[in-house]
Coordinates of C-alpha atoms in Angstrom, one line a residue:
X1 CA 0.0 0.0 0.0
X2 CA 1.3 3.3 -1.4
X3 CA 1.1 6.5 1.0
X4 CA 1.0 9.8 -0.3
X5 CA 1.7 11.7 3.1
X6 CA 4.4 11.4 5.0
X7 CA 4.8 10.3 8.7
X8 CA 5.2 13.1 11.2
X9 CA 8.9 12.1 11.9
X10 CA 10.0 12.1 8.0
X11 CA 8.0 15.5 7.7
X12 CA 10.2 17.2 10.3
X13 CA 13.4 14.8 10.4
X14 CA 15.3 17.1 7.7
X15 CA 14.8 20.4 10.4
X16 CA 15.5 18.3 13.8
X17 CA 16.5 20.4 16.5
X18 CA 20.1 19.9 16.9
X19 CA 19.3 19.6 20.5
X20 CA 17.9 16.2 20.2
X21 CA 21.1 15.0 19.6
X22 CA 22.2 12.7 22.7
X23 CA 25.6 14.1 22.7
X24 CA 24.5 17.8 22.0
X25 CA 21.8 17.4 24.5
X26 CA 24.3 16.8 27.2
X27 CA 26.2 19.5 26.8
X28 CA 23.4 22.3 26.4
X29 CA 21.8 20.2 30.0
X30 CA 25.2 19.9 31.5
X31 CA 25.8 23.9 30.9
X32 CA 22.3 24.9 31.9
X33 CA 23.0 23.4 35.4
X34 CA 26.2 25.2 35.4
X35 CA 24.3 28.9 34.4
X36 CA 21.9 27.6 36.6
X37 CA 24.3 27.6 40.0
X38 CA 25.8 30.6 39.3
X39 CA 23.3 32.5 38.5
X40 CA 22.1 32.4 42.2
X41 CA 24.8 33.9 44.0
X42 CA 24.7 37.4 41.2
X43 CA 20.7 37.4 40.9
X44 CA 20.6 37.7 44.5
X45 CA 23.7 40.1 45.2
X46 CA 21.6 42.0 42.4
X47 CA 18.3 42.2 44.4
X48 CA 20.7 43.9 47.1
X49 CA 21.8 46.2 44.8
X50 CA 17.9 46.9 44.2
X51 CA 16.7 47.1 47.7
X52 CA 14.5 44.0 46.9
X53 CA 13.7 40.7 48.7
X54 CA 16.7 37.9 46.9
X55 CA 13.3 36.1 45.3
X56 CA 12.7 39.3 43.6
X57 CA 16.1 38.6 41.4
X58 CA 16.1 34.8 41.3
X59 CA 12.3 34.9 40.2
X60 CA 13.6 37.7 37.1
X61 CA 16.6 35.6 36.3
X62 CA 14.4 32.5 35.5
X63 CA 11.6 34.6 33.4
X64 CA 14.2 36.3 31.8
X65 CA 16.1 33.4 30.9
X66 CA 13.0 30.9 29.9
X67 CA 10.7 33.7 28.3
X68 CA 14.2 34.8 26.6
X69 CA 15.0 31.2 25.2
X70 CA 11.7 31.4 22.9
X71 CA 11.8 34.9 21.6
X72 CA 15.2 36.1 22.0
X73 CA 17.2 36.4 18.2
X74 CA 20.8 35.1 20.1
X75 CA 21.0 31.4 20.7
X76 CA 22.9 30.2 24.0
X77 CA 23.0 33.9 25.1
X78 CA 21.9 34.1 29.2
X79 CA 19.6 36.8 30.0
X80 CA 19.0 37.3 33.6
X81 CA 18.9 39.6 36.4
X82 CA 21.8 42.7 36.0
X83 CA 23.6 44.9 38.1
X84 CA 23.5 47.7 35.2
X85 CA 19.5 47.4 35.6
X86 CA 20.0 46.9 39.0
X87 CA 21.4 50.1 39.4
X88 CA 19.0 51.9 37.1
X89 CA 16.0 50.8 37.7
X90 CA 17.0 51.1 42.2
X91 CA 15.7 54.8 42.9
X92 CA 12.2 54.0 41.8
X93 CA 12.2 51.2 44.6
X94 CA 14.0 53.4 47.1
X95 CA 11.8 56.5 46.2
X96 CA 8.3 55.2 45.3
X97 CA 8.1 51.8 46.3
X98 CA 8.5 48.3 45.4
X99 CA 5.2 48.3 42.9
X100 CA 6.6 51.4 40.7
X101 CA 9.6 49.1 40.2
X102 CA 7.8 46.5 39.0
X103 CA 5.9 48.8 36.8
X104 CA 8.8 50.4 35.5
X105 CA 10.0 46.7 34.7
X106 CA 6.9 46.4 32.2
X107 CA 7.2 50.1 30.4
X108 CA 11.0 49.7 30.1
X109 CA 10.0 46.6 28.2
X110 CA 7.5 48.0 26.0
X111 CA 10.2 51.1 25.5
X112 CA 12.6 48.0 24.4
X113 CA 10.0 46.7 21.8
X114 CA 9.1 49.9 20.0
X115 CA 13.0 50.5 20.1
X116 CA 13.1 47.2 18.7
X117 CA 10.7 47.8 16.1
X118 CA 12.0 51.0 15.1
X119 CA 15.4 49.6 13.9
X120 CA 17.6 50.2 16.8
X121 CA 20.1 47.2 16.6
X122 CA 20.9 48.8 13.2
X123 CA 23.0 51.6 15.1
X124 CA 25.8 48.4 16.4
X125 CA 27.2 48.9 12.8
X126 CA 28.6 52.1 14.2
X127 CA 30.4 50.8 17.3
X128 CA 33.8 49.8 16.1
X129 CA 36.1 46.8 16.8
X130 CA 38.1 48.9 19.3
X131 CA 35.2 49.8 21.2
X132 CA 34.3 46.1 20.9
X133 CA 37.6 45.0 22.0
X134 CA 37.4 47.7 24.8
X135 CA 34.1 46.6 26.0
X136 CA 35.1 43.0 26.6
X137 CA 38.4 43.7 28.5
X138 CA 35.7 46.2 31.0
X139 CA 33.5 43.2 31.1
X140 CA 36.3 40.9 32.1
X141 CA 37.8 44.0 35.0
X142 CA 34.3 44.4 36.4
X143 CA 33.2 40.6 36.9
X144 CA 36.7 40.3 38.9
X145 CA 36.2 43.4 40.7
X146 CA 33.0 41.9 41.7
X147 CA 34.9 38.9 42.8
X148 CA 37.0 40.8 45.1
X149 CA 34.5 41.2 47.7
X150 CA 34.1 37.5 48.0
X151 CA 38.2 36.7 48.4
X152 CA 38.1 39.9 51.3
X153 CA 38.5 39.8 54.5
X154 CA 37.2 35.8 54.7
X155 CA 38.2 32.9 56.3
X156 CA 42.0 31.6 55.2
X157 CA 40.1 28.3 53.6
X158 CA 38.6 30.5 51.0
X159 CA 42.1 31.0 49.5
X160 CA 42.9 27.1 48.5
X161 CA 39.6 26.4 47.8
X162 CA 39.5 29.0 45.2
X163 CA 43.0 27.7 43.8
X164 CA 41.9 24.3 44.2
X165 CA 38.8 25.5 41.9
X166 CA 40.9 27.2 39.4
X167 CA 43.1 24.1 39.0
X168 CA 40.2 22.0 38.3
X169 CA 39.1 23.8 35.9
X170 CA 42.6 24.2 34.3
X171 CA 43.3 20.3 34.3
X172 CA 40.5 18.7 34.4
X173 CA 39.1 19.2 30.4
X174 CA 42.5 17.4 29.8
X175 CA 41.4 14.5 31.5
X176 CA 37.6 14.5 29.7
X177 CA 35.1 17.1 28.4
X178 CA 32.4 15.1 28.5
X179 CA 31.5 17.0 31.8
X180 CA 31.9 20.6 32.0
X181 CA 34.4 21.6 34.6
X182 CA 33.1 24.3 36.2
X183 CA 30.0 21.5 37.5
X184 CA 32.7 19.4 38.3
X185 CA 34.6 21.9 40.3
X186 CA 31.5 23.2 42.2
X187 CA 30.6 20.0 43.2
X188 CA 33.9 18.7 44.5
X189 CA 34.5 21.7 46.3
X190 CA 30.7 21.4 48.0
X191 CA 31.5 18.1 49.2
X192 CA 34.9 18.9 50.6
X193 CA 33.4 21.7 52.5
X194 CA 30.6 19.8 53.9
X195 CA 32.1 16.1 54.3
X196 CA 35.1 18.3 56.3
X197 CA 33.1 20.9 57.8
X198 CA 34.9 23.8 56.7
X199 CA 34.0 27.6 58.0
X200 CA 33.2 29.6 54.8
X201 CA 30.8 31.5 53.0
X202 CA 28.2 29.6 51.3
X203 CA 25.5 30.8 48.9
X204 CA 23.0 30.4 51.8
X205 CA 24.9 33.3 53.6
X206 CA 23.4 35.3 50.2
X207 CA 19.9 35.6 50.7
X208 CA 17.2 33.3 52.0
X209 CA 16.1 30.5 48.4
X210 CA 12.4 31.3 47.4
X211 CA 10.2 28.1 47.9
X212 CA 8.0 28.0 45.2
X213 CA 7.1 29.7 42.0
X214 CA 6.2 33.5 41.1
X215 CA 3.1 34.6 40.8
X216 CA 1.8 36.8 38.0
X217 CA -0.2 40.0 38.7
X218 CA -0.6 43.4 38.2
X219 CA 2.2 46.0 39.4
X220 CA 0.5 47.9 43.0
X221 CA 0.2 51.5 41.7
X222 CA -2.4 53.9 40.4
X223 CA -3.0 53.5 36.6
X224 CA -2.5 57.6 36.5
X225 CA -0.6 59.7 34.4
X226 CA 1.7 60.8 37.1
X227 CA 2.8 57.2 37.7
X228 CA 3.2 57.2 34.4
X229 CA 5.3 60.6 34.2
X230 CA 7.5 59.2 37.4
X231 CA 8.3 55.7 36.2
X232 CA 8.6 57.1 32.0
X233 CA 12.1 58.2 32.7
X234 CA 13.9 55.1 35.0
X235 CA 12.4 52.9 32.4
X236 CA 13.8 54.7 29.0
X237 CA 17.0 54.2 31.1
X238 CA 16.6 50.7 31.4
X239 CA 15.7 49.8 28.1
X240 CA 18.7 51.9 26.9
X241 CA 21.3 50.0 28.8
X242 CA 19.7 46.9 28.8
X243 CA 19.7 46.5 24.6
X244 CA 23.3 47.9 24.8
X245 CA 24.1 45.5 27.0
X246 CA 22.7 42.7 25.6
X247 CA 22.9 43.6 21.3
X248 CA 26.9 44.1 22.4
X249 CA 27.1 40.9 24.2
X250 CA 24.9 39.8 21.2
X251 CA 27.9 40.7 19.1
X252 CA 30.6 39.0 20.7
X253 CA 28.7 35.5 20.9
X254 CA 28.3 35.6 17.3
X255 CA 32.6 36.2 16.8
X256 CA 33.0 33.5 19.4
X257 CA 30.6 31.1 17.5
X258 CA 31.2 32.2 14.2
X259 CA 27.4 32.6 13.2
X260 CA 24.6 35.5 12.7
X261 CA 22.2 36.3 14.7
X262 CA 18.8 38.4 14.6
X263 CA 19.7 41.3 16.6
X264 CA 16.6 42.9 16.0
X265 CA 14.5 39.8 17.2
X266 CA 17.0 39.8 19.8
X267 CA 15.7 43.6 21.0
X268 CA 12.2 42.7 21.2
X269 CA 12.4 39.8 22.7
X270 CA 14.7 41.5 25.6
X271 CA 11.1 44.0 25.7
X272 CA 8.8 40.7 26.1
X273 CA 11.3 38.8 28.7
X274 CA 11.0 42.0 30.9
X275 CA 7.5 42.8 30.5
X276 CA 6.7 39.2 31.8
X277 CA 9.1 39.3 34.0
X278 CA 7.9 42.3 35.4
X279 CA 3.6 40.9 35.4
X280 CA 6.0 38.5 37.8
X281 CA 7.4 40.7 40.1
X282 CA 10.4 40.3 39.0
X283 CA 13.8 43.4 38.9
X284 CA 14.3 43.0 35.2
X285 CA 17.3 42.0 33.5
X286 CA 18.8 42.1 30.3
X287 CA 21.8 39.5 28.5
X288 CA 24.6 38.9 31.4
X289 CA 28.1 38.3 29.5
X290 CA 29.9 36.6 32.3
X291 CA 27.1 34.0 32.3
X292 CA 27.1 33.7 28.8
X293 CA 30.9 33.1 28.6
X294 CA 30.2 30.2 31.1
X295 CA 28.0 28.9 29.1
X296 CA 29.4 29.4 25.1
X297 CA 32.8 29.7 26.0
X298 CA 33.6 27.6 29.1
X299 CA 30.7 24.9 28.5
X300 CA 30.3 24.6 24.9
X301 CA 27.0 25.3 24.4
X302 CA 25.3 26.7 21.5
X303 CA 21.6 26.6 21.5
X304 CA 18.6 28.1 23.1
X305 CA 18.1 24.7 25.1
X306 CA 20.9 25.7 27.6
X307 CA 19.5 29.5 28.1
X308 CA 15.8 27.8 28.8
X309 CA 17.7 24.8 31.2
X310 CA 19.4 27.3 32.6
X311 CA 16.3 29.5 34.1
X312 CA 14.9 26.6 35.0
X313 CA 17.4 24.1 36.5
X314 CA 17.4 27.9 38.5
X315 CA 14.2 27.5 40.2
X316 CA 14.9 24.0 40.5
X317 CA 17.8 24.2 42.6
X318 CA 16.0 27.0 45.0
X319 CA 13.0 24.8 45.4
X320 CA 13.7 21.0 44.7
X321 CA 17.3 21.4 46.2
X322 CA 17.6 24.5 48.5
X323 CA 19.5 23.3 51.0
X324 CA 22.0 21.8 49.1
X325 CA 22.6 24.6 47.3
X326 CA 23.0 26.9 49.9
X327 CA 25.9 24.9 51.1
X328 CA 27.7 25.3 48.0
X329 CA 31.3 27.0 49.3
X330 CA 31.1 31.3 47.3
X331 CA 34.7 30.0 46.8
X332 CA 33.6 27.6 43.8
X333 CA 31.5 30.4 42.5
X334 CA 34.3 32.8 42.2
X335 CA 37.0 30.3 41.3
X336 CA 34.3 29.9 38.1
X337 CA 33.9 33.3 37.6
X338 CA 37.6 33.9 37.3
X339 CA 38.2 31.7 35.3
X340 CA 35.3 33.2 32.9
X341 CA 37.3 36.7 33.4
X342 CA 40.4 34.8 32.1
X343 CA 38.4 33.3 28.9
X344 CA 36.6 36.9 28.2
X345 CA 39.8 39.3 28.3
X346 CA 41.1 39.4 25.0
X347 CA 44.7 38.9 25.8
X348 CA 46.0 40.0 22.1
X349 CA 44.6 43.3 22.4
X350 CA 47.2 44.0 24.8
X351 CA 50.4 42.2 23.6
X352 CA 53.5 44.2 22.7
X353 CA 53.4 43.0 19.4
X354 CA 49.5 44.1 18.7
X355 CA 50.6 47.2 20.4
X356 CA 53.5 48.2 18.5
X357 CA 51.5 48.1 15.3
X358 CA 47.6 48.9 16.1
X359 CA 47.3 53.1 15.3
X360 CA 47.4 55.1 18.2
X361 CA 43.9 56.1 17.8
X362 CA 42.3 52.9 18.0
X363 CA 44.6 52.1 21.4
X364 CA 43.0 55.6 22.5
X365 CA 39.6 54.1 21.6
X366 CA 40.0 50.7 23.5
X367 CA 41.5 52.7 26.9
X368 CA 39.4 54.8 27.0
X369 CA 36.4 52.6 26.7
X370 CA 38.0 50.4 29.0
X371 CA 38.4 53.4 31.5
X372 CA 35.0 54.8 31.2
X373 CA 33.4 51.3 31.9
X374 CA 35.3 50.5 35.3
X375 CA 35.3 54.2 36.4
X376 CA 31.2 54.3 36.1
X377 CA 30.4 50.5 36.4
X378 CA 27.9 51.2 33.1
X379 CA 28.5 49.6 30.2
X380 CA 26.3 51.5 28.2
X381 CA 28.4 55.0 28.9
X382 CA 31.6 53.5 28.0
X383 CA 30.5 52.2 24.9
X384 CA 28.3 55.8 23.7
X385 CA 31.9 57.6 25.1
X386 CA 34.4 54.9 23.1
X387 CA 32.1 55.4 20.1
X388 CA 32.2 59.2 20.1
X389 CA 36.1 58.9 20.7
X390 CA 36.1 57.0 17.7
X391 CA 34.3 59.1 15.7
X392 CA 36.2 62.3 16.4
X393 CA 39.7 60.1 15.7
X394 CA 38.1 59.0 12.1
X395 CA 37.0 62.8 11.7
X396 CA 39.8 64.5 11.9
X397 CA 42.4 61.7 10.3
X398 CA 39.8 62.0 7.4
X399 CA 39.4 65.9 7.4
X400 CA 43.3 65.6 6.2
X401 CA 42.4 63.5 3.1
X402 CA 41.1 66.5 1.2
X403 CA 43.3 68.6 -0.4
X404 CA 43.3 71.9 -2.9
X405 CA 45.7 72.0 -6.0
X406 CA 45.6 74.8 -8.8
X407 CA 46.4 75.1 -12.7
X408 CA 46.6 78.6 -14.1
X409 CA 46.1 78.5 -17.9
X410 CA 49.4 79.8 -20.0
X411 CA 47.3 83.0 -21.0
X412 CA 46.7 83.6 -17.3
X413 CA 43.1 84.4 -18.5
X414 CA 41.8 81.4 -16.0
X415 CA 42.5 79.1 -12.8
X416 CA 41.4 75.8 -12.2
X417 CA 41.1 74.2 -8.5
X418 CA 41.4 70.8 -8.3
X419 CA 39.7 69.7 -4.9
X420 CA 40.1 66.3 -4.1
X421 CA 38.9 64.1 -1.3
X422 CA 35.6 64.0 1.4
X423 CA 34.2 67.2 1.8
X424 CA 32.1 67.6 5.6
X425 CA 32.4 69.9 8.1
X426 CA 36.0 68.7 9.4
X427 CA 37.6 69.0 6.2
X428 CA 35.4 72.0 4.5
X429 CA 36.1 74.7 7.2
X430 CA 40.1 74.1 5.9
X431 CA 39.3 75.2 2.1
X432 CA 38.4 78.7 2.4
X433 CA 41.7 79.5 2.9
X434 CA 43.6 77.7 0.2
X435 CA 42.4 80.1 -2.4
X436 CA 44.5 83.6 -3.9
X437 CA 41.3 85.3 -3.5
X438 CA 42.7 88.9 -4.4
X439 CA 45.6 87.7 -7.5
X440 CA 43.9 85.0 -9.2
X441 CA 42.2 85.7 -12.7
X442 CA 38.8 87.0 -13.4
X443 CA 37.6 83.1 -14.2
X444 CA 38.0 80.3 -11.5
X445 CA 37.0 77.1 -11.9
X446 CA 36.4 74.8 -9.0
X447 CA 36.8 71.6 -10.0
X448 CA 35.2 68.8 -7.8
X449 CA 35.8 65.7 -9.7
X450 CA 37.8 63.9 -7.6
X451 CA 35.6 65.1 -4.1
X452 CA 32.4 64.1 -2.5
X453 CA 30.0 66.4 -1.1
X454 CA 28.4 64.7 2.1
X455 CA 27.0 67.7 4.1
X456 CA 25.7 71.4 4.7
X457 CA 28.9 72.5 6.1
X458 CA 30.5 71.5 2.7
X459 CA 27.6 73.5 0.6
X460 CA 28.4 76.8 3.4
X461 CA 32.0 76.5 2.4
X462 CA 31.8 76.6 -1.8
X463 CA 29.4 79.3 -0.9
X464 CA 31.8 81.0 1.3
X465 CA 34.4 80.3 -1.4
X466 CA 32.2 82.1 -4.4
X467 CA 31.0 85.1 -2.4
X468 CA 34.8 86.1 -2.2
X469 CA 35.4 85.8 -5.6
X470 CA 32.4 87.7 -6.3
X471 CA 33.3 90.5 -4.1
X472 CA 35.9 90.9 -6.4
X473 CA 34.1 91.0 -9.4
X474 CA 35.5 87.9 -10.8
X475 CA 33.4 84.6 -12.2
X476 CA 33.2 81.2 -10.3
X477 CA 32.1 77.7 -11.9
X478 CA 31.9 74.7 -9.6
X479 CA 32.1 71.4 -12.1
X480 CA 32.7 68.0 -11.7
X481 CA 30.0 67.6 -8.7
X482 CA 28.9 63.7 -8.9
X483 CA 25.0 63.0 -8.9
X484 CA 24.7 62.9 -5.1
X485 CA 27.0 66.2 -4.6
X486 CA 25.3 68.1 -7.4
X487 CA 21.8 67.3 -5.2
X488 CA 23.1 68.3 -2.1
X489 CA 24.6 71.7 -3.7
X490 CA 21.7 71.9 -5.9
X491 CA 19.3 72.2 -3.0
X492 CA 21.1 74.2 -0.5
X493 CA 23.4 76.5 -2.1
X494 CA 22.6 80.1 -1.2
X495 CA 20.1 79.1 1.1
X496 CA 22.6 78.8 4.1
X497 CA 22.4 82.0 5.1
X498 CA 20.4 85.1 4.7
X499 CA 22.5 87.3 2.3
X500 CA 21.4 85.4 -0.7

């Protein structure tokens, strides 16, 4: 018996998850739990930062990281509870109350969508590798800064158990990577601690573990415009820095992994994680990198299964296994996340040999980015500063490019100016100057050929340029303009300012 339509399995078997592979599977699972136990530890350290109850930023980092696993546009990137929300989104807590937070959660989210919408991951072609390069070095100095705390003023046990972590993590993938090390080191290090009853910080000593799920409802505040005038600005914030954030961590997951991603899917799904999050009572959150290096760097993992594992082995471990997890030693944790600051920092960037022949503008660009980051703990102002710093550098080493030659005719009867090169308002303000205004013949010629026309301040200057001539009774042609130039002069010229 013939059959015309095929089983369910052949219909989908040629656009199987990759997941459902056994040995793929593992490591996605294997990487989840990892996310998973550190994620505890920062999402509560993060509700401290916010003045909320530590449920508040465990029940965020699993919404985040679930909702995000479905609609975000970055596979195996971790969204979660921030510190750069954290710190944002704080004052409404402090000043208002914990229900304007909330609220300020779900119109930050909203702000991220229409952003979304409105093309705003298109502005990342503007942030330059520099900046880039800058930006994951800051990352790298601010999740060991954030270590320090942990290795200060603690019991002398911390100190091996940390090294003891580190070398674990070092040695062990030589032995097998069949398990990820970081699990392996957390775990050893757990049952050292316990089986020998060892003094030191655990990740109970954080923050009471919720004990069951969240609860959705609605944020407790008036629905009035003057909630909505008071919350309006904390929440543009939020959104800002949290699709920086997270289309720049975005960025660097897709040169790790060598593949695309949909950064504008990725924007409006960071706008739907947070407004569920936030119907949740949950801080908010955006993409975390030193989580995401655990998991795509450190771990292996490379699909949304490990982001969605992740938030849930999360609630998992507060609920199912609470205790237990509240004995694992801080010490594993930071051990982990050193070693994640070791794998982020891009080490070339900063060899003598990179050094010695990277120009001195684009070092400029990484320090200063780096600089900006750790002196403000915002990611989002380092990388607007490191991006302006870059801009001006590629300004002004372009405004040099344009240049002014001239060719009097044997009869002396006329004078032709070559002008070559990108003409905008670094380089134009330069060219009123390079002309013999008061000896050269009665014709000039401006000849634009070899130049491009790009803005006003260009149009202002030819203007500028003619005017003089005039004043001296002599006649000025401008030829060679290209179609886009000739537009651009066409339409403005002698309607920049009010003598024409």
């Amino acid at each position: 018996m013939s059959t015309s339509v095929l089983s369910p399995v052949g219909r989908f078997a040629g656009r199987r998850p990759p997941w459902l592979s056994p040995k793929v599977f593992r490591t996605e699972a294997l990487a989840g739990l990892v996310v998973g136990l550190a994620l505890i530890p920062e999402a509560i350290s993060f509700s401290i930062i916010a003045g909320v109850d530590p449920a508040v930023g465990l029940f965020a980092s699993f919404t985040m990281a679930v909702v995000i696993s479905f609609v975000g546009g970055r596979p195996a990137m971790i969204s979660a509870a921030t510190g750069a929300v954290a710190l944002v989104i704080a004052p409404l807590n402090r000043e208002h109350g914990f229900g304007y937070l909330v609220a300020g959660v779900i119109l930050g989210g909203i702000f991220q969508i229409v952003l979304g919408a409105l093309g705003v991951a298109r502005l990342m072609r503007f942030v330059p590798r520099s900046v880039m390069v800058g930006f994951v070095n800051s990352l790298a100095i601010l999740v060991f800064l954030g270590q320090v705390p942990e290795i200060s003023d603690v019991p002398w046990a911390v100190y091996p158990l940390v090294a003891g972590g580190l070398a674990l993590m070092v040695f062990f993938p030589r032995i097998t990577k069949a398990v990820p090390a970081p699990l392996v080191s957390i775990v050893i290090l757990t049952v050292i601690t316990v089986a020998a009853g060892i003094a030191v910080p655990t990740v109970g000593d954080k923050g009471e573990l919720p004990s069951s799920l969240p609860v959705p409802g609605l944020p407790d505040v008036p629905f009035t415009l003057d909630t909505l005038t008071t919350i309006a600005p904390y929440a543009l914030a939020m959104a800002l820095v949290g699709l920086m954030e997270s289309l720049m961590t975005a960025k660097l997951v897709d040169e790790i992994t060598d593949t695309h991603s949909n950064k504008t899917r990725e924007s409006i799904g960071q706008g739907i994680a947070n407004i569920v999050t936030g119907f949740f009572g949950g801080m908010g959150g955006c993409a975390m990198i030193g989580q995401t290096m655990i998991n795509v760097r450190v771990s292996g993992a490379r699909t949304r299964l490990s982001t969605f594992l992740a938030g849930t082995f999360l609630m998992v471990l507060c609920i199912v296994f609470g205790p237990v997890v509240s004995d694992i030693p801080m010490a594993a944790l930071v051990a982990v996340m050193i070693m994640v600051c070791f794998a982020t920092f891009d080490w070339h960037s900063i060899a003598p040999k990179t050094l010695r022949r990277m120009p001195a503008g684009e070092i400029t660009v990484m320090v200063v980015t780096v600089v900006c980051v750790v002196a403000t703990e915002n990611l989002a102002v380092g990388v607007v500063v490191g991006s302006i710093t870059a801009m001006v550098i590629f300004a002004r080493r372009v405004a040099h490019f344009a240049d002014v030659t001239s060719v009097t005719d044997p009869d002396g009867s006329r004078v032709v100016y070559s002008v070559t090169g990108e003409l905008f308002f670094a380089s134009s303000n330069d060219l009123v100057g390079r002309f013999a205004y008061a000896t050269d013949p009665d014709r000039v010629v401006v000849d634009l050929s070899a130049a491009h026309i790009w803005d006003a301040s260009s149009v202002a200057t030819l203007d500028a340029i003619t005017t003089r001539y005039e004043q001296r009774g002599k006649q000025v042609e401008i030829v060679g303009l290209n179609e886009q130039s000739a537009r651009i002069h066409g339409s403005l010229s002698g309607e920049l300012t009010g003598s024409h």
